[in-house]
Structures are given as C-alpha cells and as structure tokens.
mmCIF file of C-alpha atoms in Angstrom:
data_model
loop_
_atom_site.group_PDB
_atom_site.id
_atom_site.type_symbol
_atom_site.label_atom_id
_atom_site.label_comp_id
_atom_site.label_asym_id
_atom_site.label_seq_id
_atom_site.Cartn_x
_atom_site.Cartn_y
_atom_site.Cartn_z
ATOM 1 C CA MET A 267 61.390 117.549 -39.209
ATOM 2 C CA ASN A 268 60.432 121.132 -39.410
ATOM 3 C CA ARG A 269 62.413 122.584 -41.905
ATOM 4 C CA GLN A 270 61.517 126.811 -43.063
ATOM 5 C CA THR A 271 61.433 127.269 -46.676
ATOM 6 C CA THR A 272 61.883 131.226 -47.510
ATOM 7 C CA PRO A 273 60.821 132.801 -51.492
ATOM 8 C CA SER A 274 62.950 132.213 -53.308
ATOM 9 C CA SER A 275 64.459 135.409 -54.269
ATOM 10 C CA SER A 276 65.810 135.142 -50.845
ATOM 11 C CA ARG A 277 67.008 131.898 -50.484
ATOM 12 C CA ASN A 278 70.861 132.415 -51.993
ATOM 13 C CA VAL A 279 73.527 132.795 -49.600
ATOM 14 C CA PHE A 280 77.303 133.616 -50.926
ATOM 15 C CA ILE A 281 79.971 131.832 -48.993
ATOM 16 C CA ASN A 282 83.342 133.579 -48.928
ATOM 17 C CA CYS A 283 85.143 132.007 -47.183
ATOM 18 C CA PRO A 284 88.817 128.921 -47.677
ATOM 19 C CA PHE A 285 88.062 126.033 -49.476
ATOM 20 C CA ASP A 286 91.278 124.179 -48.251
ATOM 21 C CA ASP A 287 91.107 120.548 -46.177
ATOM 22 C CA GLU A 288 91.861 122.277 -42.654
ATOM 23 C CA TYR A 289 88.651 124.553 -43.041
ATOM 24 C CA LEU A 290 86.301 121.434 -45.201
ATOM 25 C CA PRO A 291 84.773 121.108 -41.036
ATOM 26 C CA LEU A 292 83.300 124.437 -41.145
ATOM 27 C CA LEU A 293 82.028 124.376 -45.088
ATOM 28 C CA ARG A 294 80.515 121.760 -44.355
ATOM 29 C CA ALA A 295 78.421 122.159 -41.214
ATOM 30 C CA ILE A 296 77.659 125.790 -42.757
ATOM 31 C CA THR A 297 76.476 124.482 -45.790
ATOM 32 C CA PHE A 298 74.187 122.005 -43.529
ATOM 33 C CA THR A 299 73.287 124.991 -41.708
ATOM 34 C CA ILE A 300 71.943 127.205 -44.610
ATOM 35 C CA SER A 301 70.482 124.015 -45.866
ATOM 36 C CA PHE A 302 68.748 122.878 -43.169
ATOM 37 C CA CYS A 303 66.771 126.436 -43.063
ATOM 38 C CA GLY A 304 65.654 126.247 -46.321
ATOM 39 C CA PHE A 305 68.137 128.686 -47.666
ATOM 40 C CA GLU A 306 70.806 127.674 -50.696
ATOM 41 C CA PRO A 307 74.360 128.040 -50.811
ATOM 42 C CA ARG A 308 76.521 129.202 -53.559
ATOM 43 C CA CYS A 309 80.186 129.583 -54.116
ATOM 44 C CA ALA A 310 82.018 130.149 -56.402
ATOM 45 C CA LEU A 311 83.030 125.986 -56.428
ATOM 46 C CA GLU A 312 79.671 125.129 -57.200
ATOM 47 C CA VAL A 313 80.349 125.524 -61.059
ATOM 48 C CA MET A 314 84.075 124.054 -62.902
ATOM 49 C CA ASP A 315 84.300 126.122 -66.172
ATOM 50 C CA ALA A 316 88.219 126.884 -67.311
ATOM 51 C CA GLY A 317 86.313 129.014 -69.662
ATOM 52 C CA GLU A 318 84.951 131.537 -67.097
ATOM 53 C CA ILE A 319 87.596 133.991 -65.228
ATOM 54 C CA ARG A 320 87.388 133.346 -61.900
ATOM 55 C CA LEU A 321 86.768 137.332 -60.645
ATOM 56 C CA THR A 322 83.528 137.391 -62.835
ATOM 57 C CA LYS A 323 82.324 133.728 -61.288
ATOM 58 C CA ILE A 324 82.560 135.631 -57.951
ATOM 59 C CA LEU A 325 80.853 138.933 -59.814
ATOM 60 C CA ARG A 326 77.621 136.945 -60.793
ATOM 61 C CA LEU A 327 77.697 135.506 -57.220
ATOM 62 C CA ILE A 328 77.386 138.559 -55.666
ATOM 63 C CA ARG A 329 75.132 139.639 -57.680
ATOM 64 C CA ASP A 330 72.797 136.946 -57.790
ATOM 65 C CA CYS A 331 72.980 136.519 -53.628
ATOM 66 C CA GLN A 332 71.037 138.269 -51.185
ATOM 67 C CA LEU A 333 73.049 136.683 -48.515
ATOM 68 C CA GLY A 334 76.451 136.953 -47.770
ATOM 69 C CA LEU A 335 78.499 134.914 -44.958
ATOM 70 C CA HIS A 336 82.557 135.836 -45.100
ATOM 71 C CA ASP A 337 84.937 134.437 -42.724
ATOM 72 C CA ILE A 338 88.202 135.948 -42.636
ATOM 73 C CA SER A 339 89.483 133.899 -40.016
ATOM 74 C CA ARG A 340 92.780 133.087 -42.371
ATOM 75 C CA THR A 341 95.615 135.114 -42.222
ATOM 76 C CA GLU A 342 98.099 133.024 -41.173
ATOM 77 C CA LEU A 343 101.279 133.378 -43.930
ATOM 78 C CA ASP A 344 102.489 130.782 -46.370
ATOM 79 C CA ALA A 345 105.422 128.955 -47.087
ATOM 80 C CA GLN A 346 106.841 132.774 -48.854
ATOM 81 C CA ASN A 347 105.249 134.604 -46.251
ATOM 82 C CA LEU A 348 102.320 136.380 -47.441
ATOM 83 C CA PRO A 349 99.230 136.594 -46.413
ATOM 84 C CA ARG A 350 95.419 134.716 -48.448
ATOM 85 C CA PHE A 351 93.664 138.691 -48.867
ATOM 86 C CA ASN A 352 91.059 136.694 -51.324
ATOM 87 C CA MET A 353 87.914 136.549 -48.579
ATOM 88 C CA PRO A 354 89.276 140.546 -47.699
ATOM 89 C CA LEU A 355 89.096 140.924 -51.579
ATOM 90 C CA GLU A 356 85.337 139.221 -51.950
ATOM 91 C CA LEU A 357 84.077 140.721 -48.942
ATOM 92 C CA GLY A 358 84.925 144.519 -50.272
ATOM 93 C CA LEU A 359 83.004 143.438 -53.109
ATOM 94 C CA PHE A 360 79.596 141.962 -51.690
ATOM 95 C CA LEU A 361 79.476 145.667 -49.354
ATOM 96 C CA GLY A 362 79.642 147.360 -52.550
ATOM 97 C CA ALA A 363 77.555 146.144 -54.005
ATOM 98 C CA TRP A 364 75.106 146.917 -51.309
ATOM 99 C CA HIS A 365 76.295 150.130 -51.254
ATOM 100 C CA PHE A 366 76.498 151.166 -54.401
ATOM 101 C CA GLY A 367 73.988 149.288 -55.824
ATOM 102 C CA ASN A 368 70.265 149.491 -56.897
ATOM 103 C CA LYS A 369 67.093 148.460 -55.404
ATOM 104 C CA THR A 370 67.865 144.803 -55.377
ATOM 105 C CA GLN A 371 71.341 145.150 -54.182
ATOM 106 C CA ARG A 372 70.896 147.305 -51.497
ATOM 107 C CA GLN A 373 68.880 144.457 -50.509
ATOM 108 C CA LYS A 374 71.390 142.595 -49.540
ATOM 109 C CA ARG A 375 72.406 140.934 -46.019
ATOM 110 C CA THR A 376 75.595 140.195 -44.907
ATOM 111 C CA LEU A 377 77.196 138.328 -41.927
ATOM 112 C CA ILE A 378 81.719 138.184 -41.377
ATOM 113 C CA LEU A 379 82.970 135.624 -39.394
ATOM 114 C CA ASP A 380 85.849 135.285 -37.580
ATOM 115 C CA LEU A 381 88.631 132.781 -35.429
ATOM 116 C CA GLU A 382 87.609 135.254 -32.554
ATOM 117 C CA ARG A 383 85.037 138.084 -32.625
ATOM 118 C CA TYR A 384 87.807 141.501 -31.849
ATOM 119 C CA ARG A 385 90.499 140.706 -33.806
ATOM 120 C CA TYR A 386 89.439 141.339 -37.179
ATOM 121 C CA GLN A 387 90.864 145.455 -35.421
ATOM 122 C CA LYS A 388 94.131 143.906 -35.730
ATOM 123 C CA PHE A 389 94.049 143.521 -39.662
ATOM 124 C CA ILE A 390 91.050 144.996 -41.104
ATOM 125 C CA SER A 391 90.139 147.411 -38.701
ATOM 126 C CA ASP A 392 88.032 149.333 -42.035
ATOM 127 C CA ILE A 393 85.260 147.240 -40.775
ATOM 128 C CA ALA A 394 84.914 148.613 -37.421
ATOM 129 C CA GLY A 395 81.005 148.977 -36.326
ATOM 130 C CA GLN A 396 80.023 145.755 -38.139
ATOM 131 C CA ASP A 397 79.199 142.524 -35.551
ATOM 132 C CA LEU A 398 81.209 140.212 -35.938
ATOM 133 C CA LYS A 399 80.877 136.903 -34.863
ATOM 134 C CA ALA A 400 83.124 134.074 -33.865
ATOM 135 C CA HIS A 401 83.081 129.982 -34.569
ATOM 136 C CA ARG A 402 86.906 129.232 -33.590
ATOM 137 C CA ASN A 403 86.996 127.091 -35.735
ATOM 138 C CA ASP A 404 84.625 124.752 -34.038
ATOM 139 C CA PRO A 405 81.764 123.429 -36.080
ATOM 140 C CA SER A 406 79.295 123.483 -33.686
ATOM 141 C CA THR A 407 79.723 127.143 -33.120
ATOM 142 C CA ALA A 408 79.469 127.891 -36.310
ATOM 143 C CA ILE A 409 76.565 126.434 -37.033
ATOM 144 C CA SER A 410 75.014 128.432 -33.900
ATOM 145 C CA VAL A 411 75.874 131.799 -35.190
ATOM 146 C CA THR A 412 74.653 130.767 -38.541
ATOM 147 C CA ARG A 413 71.423 129.955 -37.513
ATOM 148 C CA GLU A 414 71.245 133.321 -35.798
ATOM 149 C CA TRP A 415 71.976 135.443 -38.746
ATOM 150 C CA LEU A 416 69.743 133.412 -40.953
ATOM 151 C CA ASN A 417 66.936 133.345 -38.391
ATOM 152 C CA GLY A 418 66.792 137.778 -38.362
ATOM 153 C CA VAL A 419 66.424 137.627 -42.134
ATOM 154 C CA ASP A 420 62.399 136.872 -42.117
ATOM 155 C CA ALA A 421 60.917 137.973 -38.963
ATOM 156 C CA SER A 422 57.902 136.112 -40.076
ATOM 157 C CA ILE A 423 59.389 132.656 -39.400
ATOM 158 C CA THR A 424 61.463 132.020 -36.073
ATOM 159 C CA LEU A 425 64.429 128.728 -37.155
ATOM 160 C CA PRO A 426 64.967 125.724 -35.403
ATOM 161 C CA GLY A 427 67.672 126.818 -32.405
ATOM 162 C CA GLY A 428 71.508 125.867 -32.978
ATOM 163 C CA LYS A 429 71.123 122.291 -30.992
ATOM 164 C CA VAL A 430 68.292 120.976 -33.298
ATOM 165 C CA ILE A 431 70.535 121.211 -36.195
ATOM 166 C CA ALA A 432 73.817 120.986 -34.495
ATOM 167 C CA LYS A 433 72.023 117.180 -33.477
ATOM 168 C CA ALA A 434 70.343 117.082 -37.557
ATOM 169 C CA TYR A 435 74.328 117.611 -38.991
ATOM 170 C CA ARG A 436 75.292 114.495 -36.545
ATOM 171 C CA ARG A 437 72.397 112.179 -37.392
ATOM 172 C CA PHE A 438 73.493 113.479 -40.743
ATOM 173 C CA SER A 439 77.279 112.563 -40.261
ATOM 174 C CA GLU A 440 76.785 109.191 -39.190
ATOM 175 C CA ARG A 441 74.443 108.360 -41.860
ATOM 176 C CA MET A 442 76.606 109.453 -44.720
ATOM 177 C CA PRO A 443 78.816 106.965 -45.181
ATOM 178 C CA ILE A 444 76.309 104.787 -46.683
ATOM 179 C CA MET A 445 74.552 107.222 -48.496
ATOM 180 C CA LEU A 446 78.324 107.358 -50.347
ATOM 181 C CA GLU A 447 78.722 104.108 -50.971
ATOM 182 C CA LYS A 448 75.153 104.377 -52.877
ATOM 183 C CA VAL A 449 76.182 106.366 -55.346
ATOM 184 C CA GLN A 450 80.089 104.813 -55.175
ATOM 185 C CA LEU A 451 81.757 108.045 -54.191
ATOM 186 C CA HIS A 452 84.975 108.222 -51.559
ATOM 187 C CA GLU A 453 84.858 110.784 -48.681
ATOM 188 C CA SER A 454 88.192 112.607 -50.744
ATOM 189 C CA GLU A 455 86.178 112.375 -54.037
ATOM 190 C CA ILE A 456 83.111 114.649 -53.053
ATOM 191 C CA SER A 457 82.950 118.120 -54.379
ATOM 192 C CA PHE A 458 81.094 120.647 -53.328
ATOM 193 C CA PRO A 459 78.059 119.480 -55.690
ATOM 194 C CA ASP A 460 78.411 115.888 -54.879
ATOM 195 C CA TRP A 461 77.735 117.710 -51.285
ATOM 196 C CA MET A 462 76.001 119.729 -51.437
ATOM 197 C CA ARG A 463 73.478 116.956 -53.002
ATOM 198 C CA ILE A 464 73.817 114.217 -50.735
ATOM 199 C CA VAL A 465 72.901 117.023 -48.056
ATOM 200 C CA LYS A 466 69.875 117.992 -49.741
ATOM 201 C CA GLN A 467 68.904 114.256 -50.107
ATOM 202 C CA TRP A 468 69.007 113.872 -46.554
ATOM 203 C CA LEU A 469 66.880 117.019 -45.447
ATOM 204 C CA ASN A 470 64.392 115.700 -47.852
ATOM 205 C CA ASP A 471 64.618 111.724 -46.556
ATOM 206 C CA ALA A 472 63.880 113.461 -43.290
ATOM 207 C CA LEU A 473 61.310 115.154 -43.863
ATOM 208 C CA ARG A 474 59.348 112.940 -45.209
ATOM 209 C CA GLN A 475 59.587 110.824 -41.723
#
C-alpha cells in the first residue's frame, strides 16, 4: 500500500464536528482518511484535561492546525428546542484566524461539510461563496470528499482515490475486533486517542505488507 506523507508543518487537521454516537461512523471514516493520506487528525477529544478551559483548548488547536475540517450538518433542535452552535462557532474562529492572523495563519485551508451541499444557505448564509461539500451521512462519501480536499493541499503529491481508501477502511474495520482484543478494549470503551493508535498501528502494519 502506498501511503503519502506531507511535511510536518502542514500535517495537522483540526476536526470540528459532533462527537456523539450518531456521528461516530462519519468521524471514524474521516479520521481514518486523514491518517491514510499522511496527515494528523486533531480535535478537542485528544486530551482530557479538566484544568483547561474548553475554548482555550480549541483556540490552541486552531492555532496549531493549518487545515480545518468543519461539519455544520447538526442543525436539529434539542429537547429544549435549541440548536447546537458549537460547530458554527469553531468554524468562525478558524476563519477569523485565517483572516486576521499572521503569515502562518494565512496559510490555513478549510473544508466545510454539510448534509446537503446548499442546505447551509437557510441557516448560515454569511458563508455564501464557500465551496461546501455534502456527505449525506454516508461514510464512503465522507471519505471521498475528505480525500479530494486533502489532494489539493499539496500540488506535488497525488493521493490514492476515494474508492481505494474506502476499500482500505473496510479491511481495517474487519480487522479491528482482533486488534481490540489484543489491547483488551471493548468497542464501547474506545476513546479518540485509542482510536488513533489503532488506526496508525493498522496503517503501519499495512505499509510493511
């Protein structure tokens, strides 16, 4: 398996998305794709530190990530008839860092995802003109659009196609129960750091084959 790598200065991808069980299949497919393509997924779940204010952690991640993947698809109202604004807020912070930041921050690149491509115009029209992509709640589609975006980050490399990455993800998913058994983890216990270690181990093993 040929796996591309990129310079460390441009590898970090800030992931801004829901972290609930319903979104988990998409999050796992996206993080696998990012790792497969030689980039480093970063999100607020990577460190559990009750002493760090959440917004401070997010701002630190945004500062340290040249790339940002933002899913604004979660617009449903909760039991109190209130929407979740975390994802649009973090998207705004990322775009603000690009717009007002120094030379390094001006190198940021952004991917915005939604359930449907033009649905955002009904609830966040101020980002009109951005090239949003639709994932349709389908992991294979999320893999393809994530790969397409990363493929444009560095013109000197060509990443494997979305179908190749989706096939690798299926192989990984078939192998995952065995890997979990080896590290004595149950599916319900997998944290984000656990997930990334398992993904990277499988990718390293696949590279040696």
